[in-house]
mmCIF file of C-alpha atoms and ligand atoms in Angstrom:
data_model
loop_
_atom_site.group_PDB
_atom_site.id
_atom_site.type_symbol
_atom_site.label_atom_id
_atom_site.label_comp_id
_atom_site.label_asym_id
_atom_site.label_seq_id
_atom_site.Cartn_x
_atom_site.Cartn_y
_atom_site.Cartn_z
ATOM 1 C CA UNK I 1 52.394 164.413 8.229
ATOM 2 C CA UNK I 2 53.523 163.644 4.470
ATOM 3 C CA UNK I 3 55.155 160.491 3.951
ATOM 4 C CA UNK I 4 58.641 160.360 2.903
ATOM 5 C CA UNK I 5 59.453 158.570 -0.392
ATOM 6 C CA UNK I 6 61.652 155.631 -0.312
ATOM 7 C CA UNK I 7 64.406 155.486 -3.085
ATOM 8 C CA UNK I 8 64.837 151.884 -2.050
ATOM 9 C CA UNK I 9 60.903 150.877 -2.695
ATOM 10 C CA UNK I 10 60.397 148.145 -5.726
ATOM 11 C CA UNK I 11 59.241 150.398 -8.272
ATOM 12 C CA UNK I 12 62.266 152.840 -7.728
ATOM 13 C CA UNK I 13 64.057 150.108 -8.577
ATOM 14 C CA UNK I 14 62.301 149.054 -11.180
ATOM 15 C CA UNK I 15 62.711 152.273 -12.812
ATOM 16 C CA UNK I 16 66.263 152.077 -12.237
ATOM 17 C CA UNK I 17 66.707 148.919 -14.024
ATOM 18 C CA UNK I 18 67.552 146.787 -11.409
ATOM 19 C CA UNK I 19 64.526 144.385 -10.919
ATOM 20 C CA UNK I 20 63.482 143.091 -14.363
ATOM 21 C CA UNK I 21 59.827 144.163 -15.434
ATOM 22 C CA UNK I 22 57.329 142.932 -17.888
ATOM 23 C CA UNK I 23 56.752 146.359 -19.821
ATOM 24 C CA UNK I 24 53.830 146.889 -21.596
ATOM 25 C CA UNK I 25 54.919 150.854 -22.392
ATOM 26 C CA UNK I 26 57.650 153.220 -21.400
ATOM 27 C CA UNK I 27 56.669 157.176 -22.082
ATOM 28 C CA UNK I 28 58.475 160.256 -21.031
ATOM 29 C CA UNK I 29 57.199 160.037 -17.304
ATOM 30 C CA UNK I 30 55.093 156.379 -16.803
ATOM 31 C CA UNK I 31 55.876 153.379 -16.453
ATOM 32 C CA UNK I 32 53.664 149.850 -17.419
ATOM 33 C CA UNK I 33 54.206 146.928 -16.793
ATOM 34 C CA UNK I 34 52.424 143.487 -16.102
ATOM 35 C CA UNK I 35 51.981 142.750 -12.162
ATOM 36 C CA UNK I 36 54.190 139.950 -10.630
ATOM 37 C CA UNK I 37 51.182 138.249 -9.061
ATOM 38 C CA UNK I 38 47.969 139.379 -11.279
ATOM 39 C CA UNK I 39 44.772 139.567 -10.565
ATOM 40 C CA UNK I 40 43.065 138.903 -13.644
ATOM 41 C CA UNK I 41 43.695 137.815 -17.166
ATOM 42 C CA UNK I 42 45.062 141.596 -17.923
ATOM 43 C CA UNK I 43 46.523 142.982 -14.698
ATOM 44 C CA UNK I 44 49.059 145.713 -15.603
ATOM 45 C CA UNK I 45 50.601 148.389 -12.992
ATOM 46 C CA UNK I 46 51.074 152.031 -14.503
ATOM 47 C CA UNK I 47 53.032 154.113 -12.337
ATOM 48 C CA UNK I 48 54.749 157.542 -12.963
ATOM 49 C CA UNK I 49 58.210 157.961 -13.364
ATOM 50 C CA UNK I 50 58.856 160.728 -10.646
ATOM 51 C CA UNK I 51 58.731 160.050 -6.707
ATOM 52 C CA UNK I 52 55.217 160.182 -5.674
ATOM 53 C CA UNK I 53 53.596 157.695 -3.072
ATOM 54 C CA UNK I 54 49.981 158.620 -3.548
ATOM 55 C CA UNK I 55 47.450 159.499 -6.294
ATOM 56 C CA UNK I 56 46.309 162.563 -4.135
ATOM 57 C CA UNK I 57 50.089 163.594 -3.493
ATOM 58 C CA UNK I 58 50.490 163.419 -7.488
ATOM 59 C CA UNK I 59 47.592 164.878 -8.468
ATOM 60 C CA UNK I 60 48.462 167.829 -6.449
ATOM 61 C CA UNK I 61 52.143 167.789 -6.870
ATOM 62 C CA UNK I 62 53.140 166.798 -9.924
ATOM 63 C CA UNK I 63 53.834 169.263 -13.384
ATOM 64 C CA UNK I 64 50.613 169.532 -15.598
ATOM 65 C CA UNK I 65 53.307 167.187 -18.246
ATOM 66 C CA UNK I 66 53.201 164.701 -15.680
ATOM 67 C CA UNK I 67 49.986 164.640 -15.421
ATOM 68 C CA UNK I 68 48.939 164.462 -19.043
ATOM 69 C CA UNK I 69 51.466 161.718 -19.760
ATOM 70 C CA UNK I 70 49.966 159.458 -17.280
ATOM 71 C CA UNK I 71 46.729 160.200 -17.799
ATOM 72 C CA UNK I 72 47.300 159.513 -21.818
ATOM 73 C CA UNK I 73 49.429 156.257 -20.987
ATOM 74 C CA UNK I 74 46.851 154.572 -18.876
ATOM 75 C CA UNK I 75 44.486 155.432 -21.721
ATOM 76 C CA UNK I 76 46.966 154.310 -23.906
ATOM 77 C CA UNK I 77 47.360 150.760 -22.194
ATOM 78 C CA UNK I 78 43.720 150.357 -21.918
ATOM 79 C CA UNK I 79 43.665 149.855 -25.420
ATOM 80 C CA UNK I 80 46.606 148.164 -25.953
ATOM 81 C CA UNK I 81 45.207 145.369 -23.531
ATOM 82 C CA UNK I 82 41.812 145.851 -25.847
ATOM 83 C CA UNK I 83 39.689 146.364 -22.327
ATOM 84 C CA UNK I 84 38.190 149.321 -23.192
ATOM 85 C CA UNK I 85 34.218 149.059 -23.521
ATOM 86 C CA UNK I 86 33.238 148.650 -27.151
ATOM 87 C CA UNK I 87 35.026 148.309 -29.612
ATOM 88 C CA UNK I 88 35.402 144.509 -28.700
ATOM 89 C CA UNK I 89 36.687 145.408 -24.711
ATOM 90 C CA UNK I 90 34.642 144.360 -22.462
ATOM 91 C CA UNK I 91 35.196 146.098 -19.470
ATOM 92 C CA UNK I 92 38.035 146.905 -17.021
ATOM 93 C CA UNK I 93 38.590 148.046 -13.168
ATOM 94 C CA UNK I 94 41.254 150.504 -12.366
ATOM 95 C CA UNK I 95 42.592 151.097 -8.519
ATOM 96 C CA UNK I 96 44.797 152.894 -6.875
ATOM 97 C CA UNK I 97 45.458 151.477 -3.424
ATOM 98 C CA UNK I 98 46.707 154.401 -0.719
ATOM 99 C CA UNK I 99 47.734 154.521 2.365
ATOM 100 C CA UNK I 100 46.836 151.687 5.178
ATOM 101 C CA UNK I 101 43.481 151.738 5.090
ATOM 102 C CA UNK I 102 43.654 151.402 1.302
ATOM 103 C CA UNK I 103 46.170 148.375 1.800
ATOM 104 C CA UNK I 104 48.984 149.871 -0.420
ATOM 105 C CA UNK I 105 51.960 147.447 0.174
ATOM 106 C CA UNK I 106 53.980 149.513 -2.352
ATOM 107 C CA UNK I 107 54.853 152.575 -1.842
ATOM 108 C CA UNK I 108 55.058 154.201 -5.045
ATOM 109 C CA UNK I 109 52.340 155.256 -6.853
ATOM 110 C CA UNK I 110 50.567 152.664 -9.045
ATOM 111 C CA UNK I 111 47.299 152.415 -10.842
ATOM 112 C CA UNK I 112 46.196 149.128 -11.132
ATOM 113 C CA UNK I 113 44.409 148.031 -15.000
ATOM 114 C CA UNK I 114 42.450 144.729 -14.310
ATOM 115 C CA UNK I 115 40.562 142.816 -16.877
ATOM 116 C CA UNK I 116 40.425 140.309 -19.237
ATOM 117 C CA UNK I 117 37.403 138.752 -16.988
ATOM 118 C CA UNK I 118 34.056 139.609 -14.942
ATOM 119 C CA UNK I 119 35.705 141.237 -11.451
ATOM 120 C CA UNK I 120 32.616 141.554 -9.536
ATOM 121 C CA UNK I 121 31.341 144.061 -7.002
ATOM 122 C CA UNK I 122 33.982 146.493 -6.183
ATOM 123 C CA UNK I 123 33.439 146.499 -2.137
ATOM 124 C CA UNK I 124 31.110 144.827 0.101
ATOM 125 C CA UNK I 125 28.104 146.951 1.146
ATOM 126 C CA UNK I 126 28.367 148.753 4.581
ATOM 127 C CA UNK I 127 26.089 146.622 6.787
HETATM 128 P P1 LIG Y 1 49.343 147.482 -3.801
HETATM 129 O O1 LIG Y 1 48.663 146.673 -2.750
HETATM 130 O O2 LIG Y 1 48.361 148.374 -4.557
HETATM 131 O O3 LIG Y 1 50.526 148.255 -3.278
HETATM 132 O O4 LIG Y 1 49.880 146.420 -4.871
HETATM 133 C C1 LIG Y 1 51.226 146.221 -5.200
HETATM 134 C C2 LIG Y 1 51.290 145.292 -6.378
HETATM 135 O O5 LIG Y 1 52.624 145.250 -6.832
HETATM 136 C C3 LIG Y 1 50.873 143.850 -6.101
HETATM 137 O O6 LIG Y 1 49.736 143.523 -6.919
HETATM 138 C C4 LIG Y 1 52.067 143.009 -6.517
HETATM 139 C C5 LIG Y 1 52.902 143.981 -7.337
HETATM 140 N N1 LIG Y 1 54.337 143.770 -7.212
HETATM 141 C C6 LIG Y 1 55.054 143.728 -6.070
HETATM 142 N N2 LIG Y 1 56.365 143.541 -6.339
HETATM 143 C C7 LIG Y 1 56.456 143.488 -7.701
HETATM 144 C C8 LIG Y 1 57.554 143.323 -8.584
HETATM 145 O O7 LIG Y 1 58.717 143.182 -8.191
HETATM 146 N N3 LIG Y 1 57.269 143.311 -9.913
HETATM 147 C C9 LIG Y 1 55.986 143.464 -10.393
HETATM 148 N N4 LIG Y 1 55.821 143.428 -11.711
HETATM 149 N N5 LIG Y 1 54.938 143.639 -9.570
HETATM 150 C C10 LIG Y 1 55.174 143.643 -8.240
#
């Protein structure tokens, strides 16, 4: 069963102005800003402006303008934070976190953008 959104979650609010953010860039329909407790040197959340929980749920849901916009504004961030291989980036990880088995603790969509360091294997092998 689909989860309902919550108009109450921290991004929502967020978006509505009422929690203070560190923004990085504002487009039509995304959203980034640096992560309360980061990660890594560079650790910025990019999230889209309209009620989705899940990157599956958006990529299926959301308007092709959607879409494109946060698409272009994680590219866009990228090289902002200068992470982008070459060029003088040196690398960068980008999760999205869904669900409970992908320990998502907020639920509104968010990409995470980490970098600014070596981040190591992604997962642990299966044994
Ligand atoms: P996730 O596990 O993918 O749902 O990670 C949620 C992230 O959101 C976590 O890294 C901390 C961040 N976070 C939680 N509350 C706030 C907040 O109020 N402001 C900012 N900037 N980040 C937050």
């Amino acid at each position: 069963m689909a989860q309902d959104y919550d108009p109450q979650n921290i991004f929502a609010r967020i978006l509505r102005g009422e929690i203070p953010n560190d923004t990085v860039l504002e487009t039509e329909h995304s959203l980034a800003f640096r992560d309360i407790q980061p990660q890594a040197p560079e650790h910025v959340l990019v999230i889209p402006k309209g009620p989705y929980i899940t990157y599956d749920q958006f990529a299926l849901e959301a308007s092709d303008a959607e879409i494109l916009d946060f698409t272009r504004a994680i590219g866009q961030v990228c090289r902002m934070l200068g992470v982008q291989p070459g060029n003088g980036g040196d690398g960068y990880r980008m999760i999205a976190n869904a669900g409970r088995a992908g320990v998502q603790e907020v639920q509104h969509l968010h990409v995470h953008l980490l970098g600014g360091r070596a981040l190591g294997r992604m997962l642990q092998p299966l044994q």
